[in-house]
Each structure stands twice: as C-alpha cells, then as structure tokens.
Coordinates of C-alpha atoms in Angstrom, one line a residue:
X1 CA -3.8 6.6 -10.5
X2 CA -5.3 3.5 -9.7
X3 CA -7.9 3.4 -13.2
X4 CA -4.8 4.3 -15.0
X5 CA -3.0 1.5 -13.7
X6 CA -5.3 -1.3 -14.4
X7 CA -6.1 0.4 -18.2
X8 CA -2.6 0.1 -19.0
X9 CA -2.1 -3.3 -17.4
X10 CA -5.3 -4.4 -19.3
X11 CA -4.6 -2.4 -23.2
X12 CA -1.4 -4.9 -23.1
X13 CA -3.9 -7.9 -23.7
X14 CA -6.5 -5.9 -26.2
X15 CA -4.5 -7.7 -29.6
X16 CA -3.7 -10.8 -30.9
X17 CA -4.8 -13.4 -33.0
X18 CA -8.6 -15.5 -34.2
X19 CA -9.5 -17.4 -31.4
X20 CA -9.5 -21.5 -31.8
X21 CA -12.3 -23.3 -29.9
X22 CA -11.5 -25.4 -26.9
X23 CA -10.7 -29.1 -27.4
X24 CA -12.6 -31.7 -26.0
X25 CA -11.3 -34.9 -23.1
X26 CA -11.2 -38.1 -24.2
X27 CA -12.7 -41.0 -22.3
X28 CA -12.8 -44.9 -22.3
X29 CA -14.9 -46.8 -19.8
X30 CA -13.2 -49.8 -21.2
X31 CA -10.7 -50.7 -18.7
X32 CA -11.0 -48.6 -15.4
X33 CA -7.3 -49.5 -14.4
X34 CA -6.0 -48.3 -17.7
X35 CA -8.1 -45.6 -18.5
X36 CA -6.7 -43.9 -14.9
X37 CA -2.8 -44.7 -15.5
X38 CA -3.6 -42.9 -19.5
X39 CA -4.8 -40.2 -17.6
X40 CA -2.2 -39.9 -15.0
X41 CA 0.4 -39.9 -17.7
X42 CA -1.0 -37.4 -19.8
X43 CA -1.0 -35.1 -17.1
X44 CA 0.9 -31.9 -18.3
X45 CA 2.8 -29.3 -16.7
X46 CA 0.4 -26.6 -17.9
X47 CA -3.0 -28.3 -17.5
X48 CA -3.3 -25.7 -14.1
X49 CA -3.0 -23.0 -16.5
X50 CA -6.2 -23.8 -18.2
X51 CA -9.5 -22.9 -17.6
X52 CA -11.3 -19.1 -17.0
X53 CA -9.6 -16.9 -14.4
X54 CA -10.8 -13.9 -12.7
X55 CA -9.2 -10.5 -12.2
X56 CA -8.1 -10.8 -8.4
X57 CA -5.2 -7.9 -8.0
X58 CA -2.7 -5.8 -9.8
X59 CA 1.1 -4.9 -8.5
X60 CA 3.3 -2.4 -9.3
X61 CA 6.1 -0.4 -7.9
X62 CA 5.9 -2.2 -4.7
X63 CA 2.2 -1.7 -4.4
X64 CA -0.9 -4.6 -4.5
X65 CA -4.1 -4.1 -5.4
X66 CA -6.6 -5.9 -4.9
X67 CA -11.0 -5.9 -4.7
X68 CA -13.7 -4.7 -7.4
X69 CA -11.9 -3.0 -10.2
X70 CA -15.4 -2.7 -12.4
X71 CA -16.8 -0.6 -9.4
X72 CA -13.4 1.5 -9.1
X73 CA -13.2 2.0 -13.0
X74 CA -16.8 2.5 -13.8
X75 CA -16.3 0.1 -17.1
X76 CA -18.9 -2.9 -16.2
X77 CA -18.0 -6.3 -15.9
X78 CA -14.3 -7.2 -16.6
X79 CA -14.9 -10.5 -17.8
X80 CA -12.4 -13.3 -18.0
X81 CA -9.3 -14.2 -19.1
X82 CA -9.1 -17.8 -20.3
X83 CA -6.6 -20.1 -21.2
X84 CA -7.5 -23.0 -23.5
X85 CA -5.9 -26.2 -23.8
X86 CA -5.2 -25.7 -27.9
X87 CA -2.7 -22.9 -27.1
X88 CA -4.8 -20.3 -27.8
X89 CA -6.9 -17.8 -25.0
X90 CA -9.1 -14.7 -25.1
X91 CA -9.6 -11.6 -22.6
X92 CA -13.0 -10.3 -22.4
X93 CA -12.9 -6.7 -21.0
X94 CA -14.8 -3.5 -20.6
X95 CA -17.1 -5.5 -23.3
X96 CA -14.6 -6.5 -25.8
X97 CA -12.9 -9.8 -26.5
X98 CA -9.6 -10.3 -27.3
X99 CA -7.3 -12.8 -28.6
X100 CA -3.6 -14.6 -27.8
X101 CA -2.0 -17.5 -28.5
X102 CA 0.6 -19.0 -25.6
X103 CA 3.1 -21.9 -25.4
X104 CA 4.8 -23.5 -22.7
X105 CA 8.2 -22.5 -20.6
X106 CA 8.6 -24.5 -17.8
X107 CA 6.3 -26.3 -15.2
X108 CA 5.1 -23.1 -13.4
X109 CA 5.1 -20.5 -16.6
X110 CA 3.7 -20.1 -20.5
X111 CA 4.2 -17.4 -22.4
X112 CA 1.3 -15.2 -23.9
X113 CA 2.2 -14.2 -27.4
X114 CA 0.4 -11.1 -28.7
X115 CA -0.3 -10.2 -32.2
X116 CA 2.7 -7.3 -32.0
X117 CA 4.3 -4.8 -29.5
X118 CA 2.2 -2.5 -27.7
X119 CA 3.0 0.8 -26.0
X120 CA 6.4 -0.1 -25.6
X121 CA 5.5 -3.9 -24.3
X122 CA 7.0 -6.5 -26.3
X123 CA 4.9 -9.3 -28.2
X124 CA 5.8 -11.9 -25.5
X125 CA 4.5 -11.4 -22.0
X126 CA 5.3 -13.9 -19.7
X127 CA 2.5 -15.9 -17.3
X128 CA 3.4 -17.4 -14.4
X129 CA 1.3 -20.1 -11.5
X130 CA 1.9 -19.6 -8.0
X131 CA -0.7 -19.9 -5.1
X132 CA -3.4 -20.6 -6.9
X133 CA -2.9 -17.9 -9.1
X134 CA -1.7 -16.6 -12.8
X135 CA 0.4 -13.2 -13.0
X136 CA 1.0 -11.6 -15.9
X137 CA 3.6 -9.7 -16.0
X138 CA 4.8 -6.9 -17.6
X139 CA 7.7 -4.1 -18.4
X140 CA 7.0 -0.7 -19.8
X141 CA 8.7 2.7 -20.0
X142 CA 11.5 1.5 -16.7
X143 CA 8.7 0.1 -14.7
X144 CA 7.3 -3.4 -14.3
X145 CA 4.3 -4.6 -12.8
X146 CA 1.5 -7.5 -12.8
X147 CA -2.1 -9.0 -13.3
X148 CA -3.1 -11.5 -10.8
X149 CA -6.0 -14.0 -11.7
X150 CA -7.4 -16.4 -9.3
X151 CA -10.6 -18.6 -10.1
X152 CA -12.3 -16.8 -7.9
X153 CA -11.2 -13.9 -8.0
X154 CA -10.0 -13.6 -4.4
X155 CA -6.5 -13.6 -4.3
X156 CA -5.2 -15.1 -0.9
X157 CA -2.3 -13.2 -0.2
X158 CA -4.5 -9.7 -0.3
X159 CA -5.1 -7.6 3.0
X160 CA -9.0 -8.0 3.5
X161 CA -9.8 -4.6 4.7
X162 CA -14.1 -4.4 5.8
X163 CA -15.6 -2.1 7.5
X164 CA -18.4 -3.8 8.5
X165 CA -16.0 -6.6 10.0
X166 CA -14.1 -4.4 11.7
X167 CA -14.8 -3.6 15.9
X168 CA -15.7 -0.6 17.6
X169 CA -12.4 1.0 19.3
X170 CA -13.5 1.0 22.9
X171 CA -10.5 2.0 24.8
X172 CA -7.8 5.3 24.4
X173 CA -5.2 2.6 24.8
X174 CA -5.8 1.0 21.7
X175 CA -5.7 4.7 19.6
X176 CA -2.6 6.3 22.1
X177 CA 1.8 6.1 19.9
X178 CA 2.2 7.0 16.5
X179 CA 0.3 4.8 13.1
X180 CA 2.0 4.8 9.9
X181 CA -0.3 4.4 6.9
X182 CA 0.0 1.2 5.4
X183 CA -2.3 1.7 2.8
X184 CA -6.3 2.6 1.7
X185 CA -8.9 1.6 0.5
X186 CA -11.4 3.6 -1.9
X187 CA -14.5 2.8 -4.0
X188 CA -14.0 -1.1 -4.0
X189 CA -10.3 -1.1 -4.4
X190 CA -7.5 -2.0 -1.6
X191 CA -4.1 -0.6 -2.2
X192 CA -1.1 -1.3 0.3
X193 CA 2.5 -1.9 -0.1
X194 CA 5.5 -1.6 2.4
X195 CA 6.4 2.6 3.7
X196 CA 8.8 3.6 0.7
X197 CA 6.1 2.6 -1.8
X198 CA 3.5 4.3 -0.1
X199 CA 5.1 7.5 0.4
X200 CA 6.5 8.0 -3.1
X201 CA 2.5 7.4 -4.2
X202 CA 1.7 9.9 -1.7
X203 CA 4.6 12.2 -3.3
X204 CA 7.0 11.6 -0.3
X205 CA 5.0 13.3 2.4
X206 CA 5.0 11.7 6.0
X207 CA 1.3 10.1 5.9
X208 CA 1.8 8.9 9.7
X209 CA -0.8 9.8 12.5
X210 CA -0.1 10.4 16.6
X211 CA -2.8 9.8 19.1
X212 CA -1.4 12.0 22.1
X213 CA -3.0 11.7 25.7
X214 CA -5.9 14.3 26.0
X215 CA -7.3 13.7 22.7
X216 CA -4.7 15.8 20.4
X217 CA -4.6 14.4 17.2
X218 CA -1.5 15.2 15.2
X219 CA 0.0 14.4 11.6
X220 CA 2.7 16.2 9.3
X221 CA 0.2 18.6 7.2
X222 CA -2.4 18.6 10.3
X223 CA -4.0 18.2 13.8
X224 CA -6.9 17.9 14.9
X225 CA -9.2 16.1 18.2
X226 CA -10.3 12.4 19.2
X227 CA -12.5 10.9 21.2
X228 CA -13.4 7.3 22.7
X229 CA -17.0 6.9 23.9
X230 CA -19.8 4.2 24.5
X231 CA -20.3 4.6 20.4
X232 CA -16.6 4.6 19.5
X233 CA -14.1 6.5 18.6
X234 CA -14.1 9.2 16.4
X235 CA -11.2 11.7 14.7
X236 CA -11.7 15.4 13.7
X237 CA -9.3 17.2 11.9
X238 CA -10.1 20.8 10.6
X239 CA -9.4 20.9 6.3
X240 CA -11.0 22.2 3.4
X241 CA -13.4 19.0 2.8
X242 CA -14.8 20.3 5.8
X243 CA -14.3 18.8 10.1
X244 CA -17.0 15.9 10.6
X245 CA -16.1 13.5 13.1
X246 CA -14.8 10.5 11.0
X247 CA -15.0 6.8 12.7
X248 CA -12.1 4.6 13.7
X249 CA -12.1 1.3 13.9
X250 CA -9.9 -1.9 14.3
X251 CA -9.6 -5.2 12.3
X252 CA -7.3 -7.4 13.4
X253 CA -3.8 -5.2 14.2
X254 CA -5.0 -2.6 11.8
X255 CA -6.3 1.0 12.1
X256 CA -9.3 1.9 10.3
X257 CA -9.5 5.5 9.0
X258 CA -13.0 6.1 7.7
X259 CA -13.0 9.3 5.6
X260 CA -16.0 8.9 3.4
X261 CA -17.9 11.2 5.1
X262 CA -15.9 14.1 4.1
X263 CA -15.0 12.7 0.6
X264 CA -18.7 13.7 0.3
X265 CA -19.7 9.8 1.0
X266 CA -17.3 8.5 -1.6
X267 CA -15.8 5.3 0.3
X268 CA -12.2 6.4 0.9
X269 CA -10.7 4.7 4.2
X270 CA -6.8 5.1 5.8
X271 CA -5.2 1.8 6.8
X272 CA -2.6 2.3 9.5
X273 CA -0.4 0.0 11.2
X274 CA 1.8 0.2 14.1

C-alpha cells in the first residue's frame, strides 16, 4: 500500500518540459548601504520556494508518512526536487530526471505546471510553504493527498518512532487498560493518522490491544500472554507467523509493538497509544 502510494504520488511529477539553468545573484560592493536596501527590496514572495528539497513525508486519506522511502520501495536514491529561481524545476527519481515549469499564486503557494494531465491529475498541481516545508498536492480518482519536502528531509511535525530510543518497560503498571493502535512502522517507513483512518487501512477491524492483570493478553482476532521481568517486557500471541516472545517498549507516551521477529526479521513495529 504504502510503495503504491508514494509511486503514484511521484509518476504525477515524471513529465514536463526542457529544463532552463539556474540564474545567477547579482552583487555590488559599491555602496554597502545601498547594495543591502536593493536587496531587501527585491526580496520576493517565492524566494523560500527555491532551492533543492528532500522527500520528507506523504499524506493521504488522513494518514502521514513519513522516514526512508528508498529503503521501503527498494528504488535507490530518490533524489531531489528543485525549484529554480527562472520558473522552471526538475525531479530526480528512481534515476530519472524530470522537468516542470511553475509560476507564482500568492505569498505561501506556486503552481507546478506539468507538460499535460496524467492519470487523471490535471496539468496544474498546486505547491504550497508552511513549516519549513513544500506540499504538493494532489487529487485523483475522489481522493487527494500530498508530498512533503523539507531541506532536510525531516519533516518536524512527523512522529519519531526509534526503537533504539525507546526504554525498557519495567513495571505491569505501565502495560495494564486497553492501547489503540495509532499507527506502525515497517522497513524505514512511519505511518500514523487519527483511529478512523487507521482502521479503514486495516479494513475496519478493531486493531486495539488489553493488558489484563495476570498477564492475559487480549485483542479482537487474538490473545495471547505477557510478561515484565529484569530484561523487559515481552508479548506472545499464538498465529500462523509462528508465537516468539515479541519486545515492548515505551517512547515517550507511546507503546512499542516490536513484531520483526515473527515477520521473519522484517522490521514491522505496532504503535499504540492510550
């Protein structure tokens, strides 16, 4: 689901138009005084736009995604999607560059103009700044979503979800009520959203867990044992992938589910919240 998302997201960039060089800054060491009040007034309202941006995170029906997309898709480096001051921009991914031209609409917003419609997608997709951040945004077949490109690529308002940050669970008061998945995170990629959107990805099931006293473990499709010790605390639940004890863990007021054990070490962890 995930690949697929980011593929379609991504094909709406692969057209457009040649590619114009960037345009160089003029300078003048004449007069320092004037030289700073040119430059102040030749500031423009889309000069944040340009520059090379990073791939940070993807939305989409109530979901964000965010972390390593290249390790999640298996495609390689993504590249960069940059902006140049001349009105054009290219989009280097999964080894190919692409091309665009984009003009302003408003202080916080351009508009990326692709070389015709694609799967549905009209030519004009509108780019908008916020945070630190471009979006692009998109509408295709009744659903809409968006890109989000940081410089960095680290988008700020993305959970951070780390197992190797995350603490030991020490006590059966921190594991004892009821968790509701809030979202996972598998093979580089972080995907979490608000209940409704999370259970219509999970095709409506109740994804919530219940710690009981005595170490009964207890879900909607499941149950299953836990245990607190001086290592930790572990879950076991009896499926088909097998009934390895599976390590829980706590960052910050979230539950971390590691499952990668059974996914036959593929990194697949549950994020649950109270």
């Amino acid at each position: 689901f995930v690949a697929l998302f980011i593929v379609a997201c991504l094909s709406v960039l692969c057209c457009g138009l040649a590619a114009c060089g960037n345009s160089g800054q003029n300078s003048s060491a004449a007069s320092g005084s004037a030289s700073s009040s040119s430059s102040s007034a030749n500031v423009k309202p889309t000069d944040k736009f340009i520059g090379s941006w990073n791939l940070a995170a993807a939305e989409s029906q109530g979901l964000i995604m965010s972390g390593n997309f290249s390790e999640m898709m298996g495609l390689g480096e993504i590249g960069m999607f940059n902006v140049k001051a001349d009105g054009t921009g290219d989009l280097t991914f999964a080894g190919e560059t692409v091309t665009f031209t984009w003009t302003e609409a408003g202080n916080d917003a351009i508009t990326l103009k692709l070389a015709r419609a694609t799967g549905g997608i009209s030519e004009d997709v509108p780019v908008t700044y916020a945070d630190d951040a471009l979006k692009i945004e998109f509408s295709q077949d009744g659903q809409t979503g968006a890109l989000i490109y940081t410089k960095d690529g680290e988008y700020s308002k993305a959970k951070k979800v780390s197992l190797e940050s995350a603490k030991p669970i020490t006590s059966e008061s921190q594991l004892l009520g009821t968790w509701k998945l809030a979202g996972m995170k598998m093979m580089g990629i972080t995907i979490y959203g608000d209940e409704g959107s999370l259970a219509a990805m999970t095709g409506g099931t109740d994804s919530s867990i219940t710690f009981e006293q005595g170490g009964v473990l207890k879900s909607a499709n499941s149950s299953g044992t836990w245990a607190v010790d001086a290592n930790g605390a572990t879950a076991t639940v009896e499926s088909a992938l097998g009934s390895s004890p599976s390590p829980l863990l706590m960052q910050d007021n979230m539950l971390l589910y590691d499952m990668s054990a059974i996914m036959q070490g593929n990194e697949f962890v549950g994020i649950y919240e109270k």
